[in-house]
Short mmCIF file of C-alpha atoms and ligand atoms in Angstrom, two decimals:
data_model
loop_
_atom_site.label_atom_id
_atom_site.label_comp_id
_atom_site.label_asym_id
_atom_site.label_seq_id
_atom_site.Cartn_x
_atom_site.Cartn_y
_atom_site.Cartn_z
CA UNK M 5 -115.61 18.32 14.58
CA UNK M 6 -118.41 16.35 16.16
CA UNK M 7 -116.96 13.51 18.24
CA UNK M 8 -118.05 11.17 20.99
CA UNK M 9 -118.10 13.74 23.82
CA UNK M 10 -120.14 16.07 21.63
CA UNK M 11 -122.64 13.36 20.72
CA UNK M 12 -123.05 12.18 24.30
CA UNK M 13 -123.56 15.80 25.45
CA UNK M 14 -126.18 16.26 22.73
CA UNK M 15 -128.03 13.06 23.70
CA UNK M 16 -127.96 14.14 27.35
CA UNK M 17 -129.35 17.59 26.53
CA UNK M 18 -132.06 16.13 24.28
CA UNK M 19 -133.11 13.64 26.97
CA UNK M 20 -133.26 16.29 29.68
CA UNK M 21 -135.25 18.64 27.47
CA UNK M 22 -137.80 15.93 26.66
CA UNK M 23 -138.14 14.98 30.34
CA UNK M 24 -138.72 18.66 31.19
CA UNK M 25 -141.51 18.76 28.59
CA UNK M 26 -143.11 15.40 29.45
CA UNK M 27 -146.36 16.98 30.65
CA UNK M 28 -146.56 19.43 27.71
CA UNK M 29 -146.11 16.59 25.22
CA UNK M 30 -148.76 14.49 26.97
CA UNK M 31 -151.07 17.48 26.91
CA UNK M 32 -150.61 17.92 23.15
CA UNK M 33 -151.20 14.20 22.56
CA UNK M 34 -154.29 14.34 24.75
CA UNK M 35 -155.96 16.69 22.29
CA UNK M 36 -155.45 14.54 19.17
CA UNK M 37 -154.23 11.15 20.40
CA UNK M 38 -154.12 9.10 23.58
CA UNK M 39 -152.09 11.43 25.78
CA UNK M 40 -148.99 9.28 26.11
CA UNK M 41 -146.40 10.91 23.84
CA UNK M 42 -144.64 12.68 26.72
CA UNK M 43 -144.69 9.52 28.83
CA UNK M 44 -143.30 7.46 25.91
CA UNK M 45 -140.50 9.91 25.09
CA UNK M 46 -139.61 10.62 28.73
CA UNK M 47 -139.35 6.89 29.40
CA UNK M 48 -136.94 6.61 26.49
CA UNK M 49 -135.00 9.66 27.68
CA UNK M 50 -134.58 8.29 31.21
CA UNK M 51 -133.23 5.01 29.82
CA UNK M 52 -130.77 6.90 27.59
CA UNK M 53 -129.60 9.11 30.46
CA UNK M 54 -128.82 5.93 32.42
CA UNK M 55 -126.95 4.37 29.47
CA UNK M 56 -124.84 7.41 28.54
CA UNK M 57 -122.00 7.08 31.09
CA UNK M 58 -121.22 3.53 29.96
CA UNK M 59 -121.45 4.52 26.29
CA UNK M 60 -119.04 7.40 26.93
CA UNK M 61 -116.60 5.04 28.64
CA UNK M 62 -116.78 2.15 26.20
CA UNK M 63 -117.90 3.28 22.74
CA UNK M 64 -115.97 5.54 20.33
CA UNK M 65 -117.93 4.69 17.18
CA UNK M 66 -120.62 7.33 16.67
CA UNK M 67 -122.67 4.92 14.57
CA UNK M 68 -122.67 2.35 17.37
CA UNK M 69 -123.79 4.98 19.89
CA UNK M 70 -126.76 5.93 17.70
CA UNK M 71 -127.48 2.25 16.99
CA UNK M 72 -127.66 1.59 20.73
CA UNK M 73 -130.03 4.54 21.22
CA UNK M 74 -132.25 3.38 18.35
CA UNK M 75 -132.43 -0.20 19.63
CA UNK M 76 -133.33 1.01 23.11
CA UNK M 77 -136.09 3.16 21.67
CA UNK M 78 -137.55 0.33 19.61
CA UNK M 79 -137.41 -2.25 22.38
CA UNK M 80 -138.39 -0.11 25.37
CA UNK M 81 -140.79 2.55 24.11
CA UNK M 82 -144.43 1.95 23.43
CA UNK M 83 -146.74 3.55 20.92
CA UNK M 84 -145.89 4.32 17.33
CA UNK M 85 -143.22 6.76 18.49
CA UNK M 86 -140.96 3.92 19.73
CA UNK M 87 -140.35 2.26 16.35
CA UNK M 88 -140.46 5.58 14.49
CA UNK M 89 -137.93 7.45 16.65
CA UNK M 90 -135.93 4.22 16.97
CA UNK M 91 -135.69 3.97 13.19
CA UNK M 92 -134.60 7.60 13.04
CA UNK M 93 -131.63 6.88 15.32
CA UNK M 94 -130.79 3.55 13.64
CA UNK M 95 -130.75 5.06 10.16
CA UNK M 96 -128.80 8.11 11.32
CA UNK M 97 -126.37 5.68 12.93
CA UNK M 98 -125.76 3.91 9.61
CA UNK M 99 -124.34 7.16 8.21
CA UNK M 100 -121.93 7.47 11.16
CA UNK M 101 -120.90 3.80 11.28
CA UNK M 102 -117.17 3.32 11.79
CA UNK M 103 -116.56 7.02 12.47
CA UNK M 104 -115.23 8.52 15.67
CA UNK M 105 -115.88 12.08 14.48
CA UNK M 106 -117.96 13.67 11.74
CA UNK M 107 -118.19 16.95 9.86
CA UNK M 108 -121.28 19.14 9.84
CA UNK M 109 -122.31 17.81 6.41
CA UNK M 110 -122.31 14.24 7.77
CA UNK M 111 -124.45 15.27 10.70
CA UNK M 112 -127.02 16.74 8.34
CA UNK M 113 -126.90 13.65 6.11
CA UNK M 114 -127.45 11.49 9.20
CA UNK M 115 -130.47 13.62 10.16
CA UNK M 116 -131.92 13.41 6.65
CA UNK M 117 -131.29 9.67 6.37
CA UNK M 118 -133.05 9.18 9.70
CA UNK M 119 -135.93 11.30 8.39
CA UNK M 120 -136.26 9.12 5.28
CA UNK M 121 -136.33 6.05 7.52
CA UNK M 122 -139.25 7.49 9.49
CA UNK M 123 -141.11 8.44 6.30
CA UNK M 124 -140.65 4.93 4.90
CA UNK M 125 -141.70 3.11 8.06
CA UNK M 126 -144.63 5.43 8.78
CA UNK M 127 -145.69 5.66 5.13
CA UNK M 128 -145.99 9.40 5.66
CA UNK M 129 -144.63 12.56 4.13
CA UNK M 130 -144.71 16.30 4.70
CA UNK M 131 -148.21 17.66 5.19
CA UNK M 132 -149.53 14.56 7.00
CA UNK M 133 -149.26 16.32 10.39
CA UNK M 134 -146.53 14.17 11.93
CA UNK M 135 -142.99 14.61 13.20
CA UNK M 136 -141.98 14.72 9.52
CA UNK M 137 -143.41 18.25 9.26
CA UNK M 138 -140.58 19.35 11.53
CA UNK M 139 -137.96 16.93 10.13
CA UNK M 140 -138.11 17.58 6.39
CA UNK M 141 -137.92 21.41 6.50
CA UNK M 142 -135.20 21.24 9.16
CA UNK M 143 -133.18 18.82 7.04
CA UNK M 144 -133.49 21.10 4.01
CA UNK M 145 -132.31 24.29 5.70
CA UNK M 146 -129.51 22.44 7.51
CA UNK M 147 -128.36 21.02 4.18
CA UNK M 148 -128.21 24.54 2.72
CA UNK M 149 -126.38 25.87 5.77
CA UNK M 150 -123.86 23.02 5.69
CA UNK M 151 -123.27 23.53 1.95
CA UNK M 152 -122.63 27.23 2.67
CA UNK M 153 -119.91 26.21 5.14
CA UNK M 154 -121.73 27.40 8.26
CA UNK M 155 -120.73 26.26 11.74
CA UNK M 156 -122.48 23.47 13.67
CA UNK M 157 -124.22 26.09 15.80
CA UNK M 158 -125.46 28.08 12.78
CA UNK M 159 -126.66 24.92 11.05
CA UNK M 160 -128.51 23.67 14.11
CA UNK M 161 -129.99 27.10 14.79
CA UNK M 162 -131.43 27.14 11.28
CA UNK M 163 -132.71 23.59 11.76
CA UNK M 164 -134.34 24.40 15.09
CA UNK M 165 -136.07 27.46 13.61
CA UNK M 166 -137.35 25.46 10.62
CA UNK M 167 -138.61 22.76 12.99
CA UNK M 168 -140.43 25.40 15.04
CA UNK M 169 -142.09 26.72 11.88
CA UNK M 170 -142.97 23.13 11.01
CA UNK M 171 -144.61 22.71 14.41
CA UNK M 172 -146.67 25.87 13.79
CA UNK M 173 -147.64 24.47 10.38
CA UNK M 174 -148.97 21.26 11.95
CA UNK M 175 -151.63 23.36 13.72
CA UNK M 176 -153.08 24.37 10.36
CA UNK M 177 -153.44 20.95 8.75
CA UNK M 178 -155.44 17.76 9.09
CA UNK M 179 -153.75 14.54 10.25
CA UNK M 180 -153.46 11.77 7.66
CA UNK M 181 -151.35 9.36 9.72
CA UNK M 182 -151.31 7.99 13.24
CA UNK M 183 -154.01 8.21 15.89
CA UNK M 184 -154.70 11.88 15.15
CA UNK M 185 -155.99 10.88 11.69
CA UNK M 186 -159.01 9.23 13.38
CA UNK M 187 -160.22 12.77 14.17
CA UNK M 188 -160.31 13.85 10.54
CA UNK M 189 -160.89 17.58 10.20
CA UNK M 190 -161.19 17.90 13.99
CA UNK M 191 -157.41 17.45 14.19
CA UNK M 192 -157.01 20.90 12.58
CA UNK M 193 -156.06 23.59 15.09
CA UNK M 194 -153.94 21.25 17.22
CA UNK M 195 -150.16 21.02 17.36
CA UNK M 196 -148.52 17.69 16.57
CA UNK M 197 -146.69 16.22 19.58
CA UNK M 198 -144.11 14.26 17.56
CA UNK M 199 -143.12 17.35 15.56
CA UNK M 200 -142.77 19.17 18.89
CA UNK M 201 -140.32 16.51 20.10
CA UNK M 202 -138.20 17.01 16.97
CA UNK M 203 -138.15 20.75 17.65
CA UNK M 204 -136.97 20.06 21.22
CA UNK M 205 -134.29 17.71 19.87
CA UNK M 206 -132.89 20.33 17.49
CA UNK M 207 -133.12 23.12 20.07
CA UNK M 208 -131.08 20.98 22.47
CA UNK M 209 -128.50 20.19 19.81
CA UNK M 210 -128.19 23.89 19.03
CA UNK M 211 -127.68 24.70 22.70
CA UNK M 212 -124.91 22.12 23.00
CA UNK M 213 -123.26 23.43 19.82
CA UNK M 214 -123.17 26.95 21.31
CA UNK M 215 -121.71 25.60 24.56
CA UNK M 216 -119.07 23.58 22.67
CA UNK M 217 -118.15 26.67 20.63
CA UNK M 218 -117.59 28.60 23.82
CA UNK M 219 -115.23 25.97 25.24
P1 LIG X 26 -149.09 6.71 19.64
O1 LIG X 26 -149.67 7.52 18.52
O2 LIG X 26 -148.94 5.27 19.30
O3 LIG X 26 -149.80 6.94 20.95
P2 LIG X 26 -147.10 8.62 20.44
O4 LIG X 26 -148.22 9.32 21.07
O5 LIG X 26 -145.90 8.39 21.29
O6 LIG X 26 -147.56 7.23 19.84
O7 LIG X 26 -146.58 9.42 19.16
C1 LIG X 26 -147.46 10.17 18.37
C2 LIG X 26 -146.65 10.90 17.31
O8 LIG X 26 -146.08 9.98 16.40
C3 LIG X 26 -147.47 11.84 16.48
O9 LIG X 26 -147.56 13.12 17.08
C4 LIG X 26 -146.73 11.89 15.15
O10 LIG X 26 -145.78 12.94 15.11
C5 LIG X 26 -145.99 10.58 15.12
N1 LIG X 26 -146.55 9.66 14.15
C6 LIG X 26 -147.67 8.92 14.29
N2 LIG X 26 -147.88 8.17 13.18
C7 LIG X 26 -146.86 8.47 12.32
C8 LIG X 26 -146.49 8.02 11.01
N3 LIG X 26 -147.21 7.11 10.35
N4 LIG X 26 -145.39 8.55 10.46
C9 LIG X 26 -144.64 9.46 11.11
N5 LIG X 26 -144.93 9.90 12.35
C10 LIG X 26 -146.03 9.42 12.94
MG1 LIG X 27 -149.97 8.77 21.84
#
């Protein structure tokens, strides 16, 4: 079961992981964008880390927790990543609305619903060299793993691996969306920063799932 403590621990781990990779993410964005992706996401992560204790103390509804995170992202984070990641959390939150705990299948549905929200807002799909190149394949393998009755840790491990492969794939393709698309074919050979953030997110969730299993 994935409840409030689990979700807060996951959000904490994700935020810390992003902050640790702030410079790497800026570096990636420097090559094909404006070099601020790490700064944008670390700013968001620091705000979330500050908000988490109060959320843990006052909010049991998983949907409301994700809604809060999404609203913070949209209102506080600059660049295109703010609204896009914010929409991801808001849409994922809709799936969890009114629930104090969820099953693995719901978690995957929340991830996929968030992914669809990003695709709709960004008018992008797989192969456009965006965060979606990590999100869609991760959602697919997690769906399969959940349908096969795998544990949270197994599901998230599969998702993190698929996201990592998606990140590798972004190096091979040309950007069709976002700032990187201004480079045309010169964007080929570079790794997408947003996809990298999704990989970090899933890797952190996997780590927390392993820790929770061990408890
Ligand atoms: P900005 O591009 O405004 O500087 P960031 O640097 O924070 O914002 O985020 C860049 C990332 O956002 C890209 O690496 C890509 O993954 C993602 N992105 C950009 N445009 C889109 C889009 N239309 N749809 C989905 N993701 C996008
Ligand atoms: Mg940028």
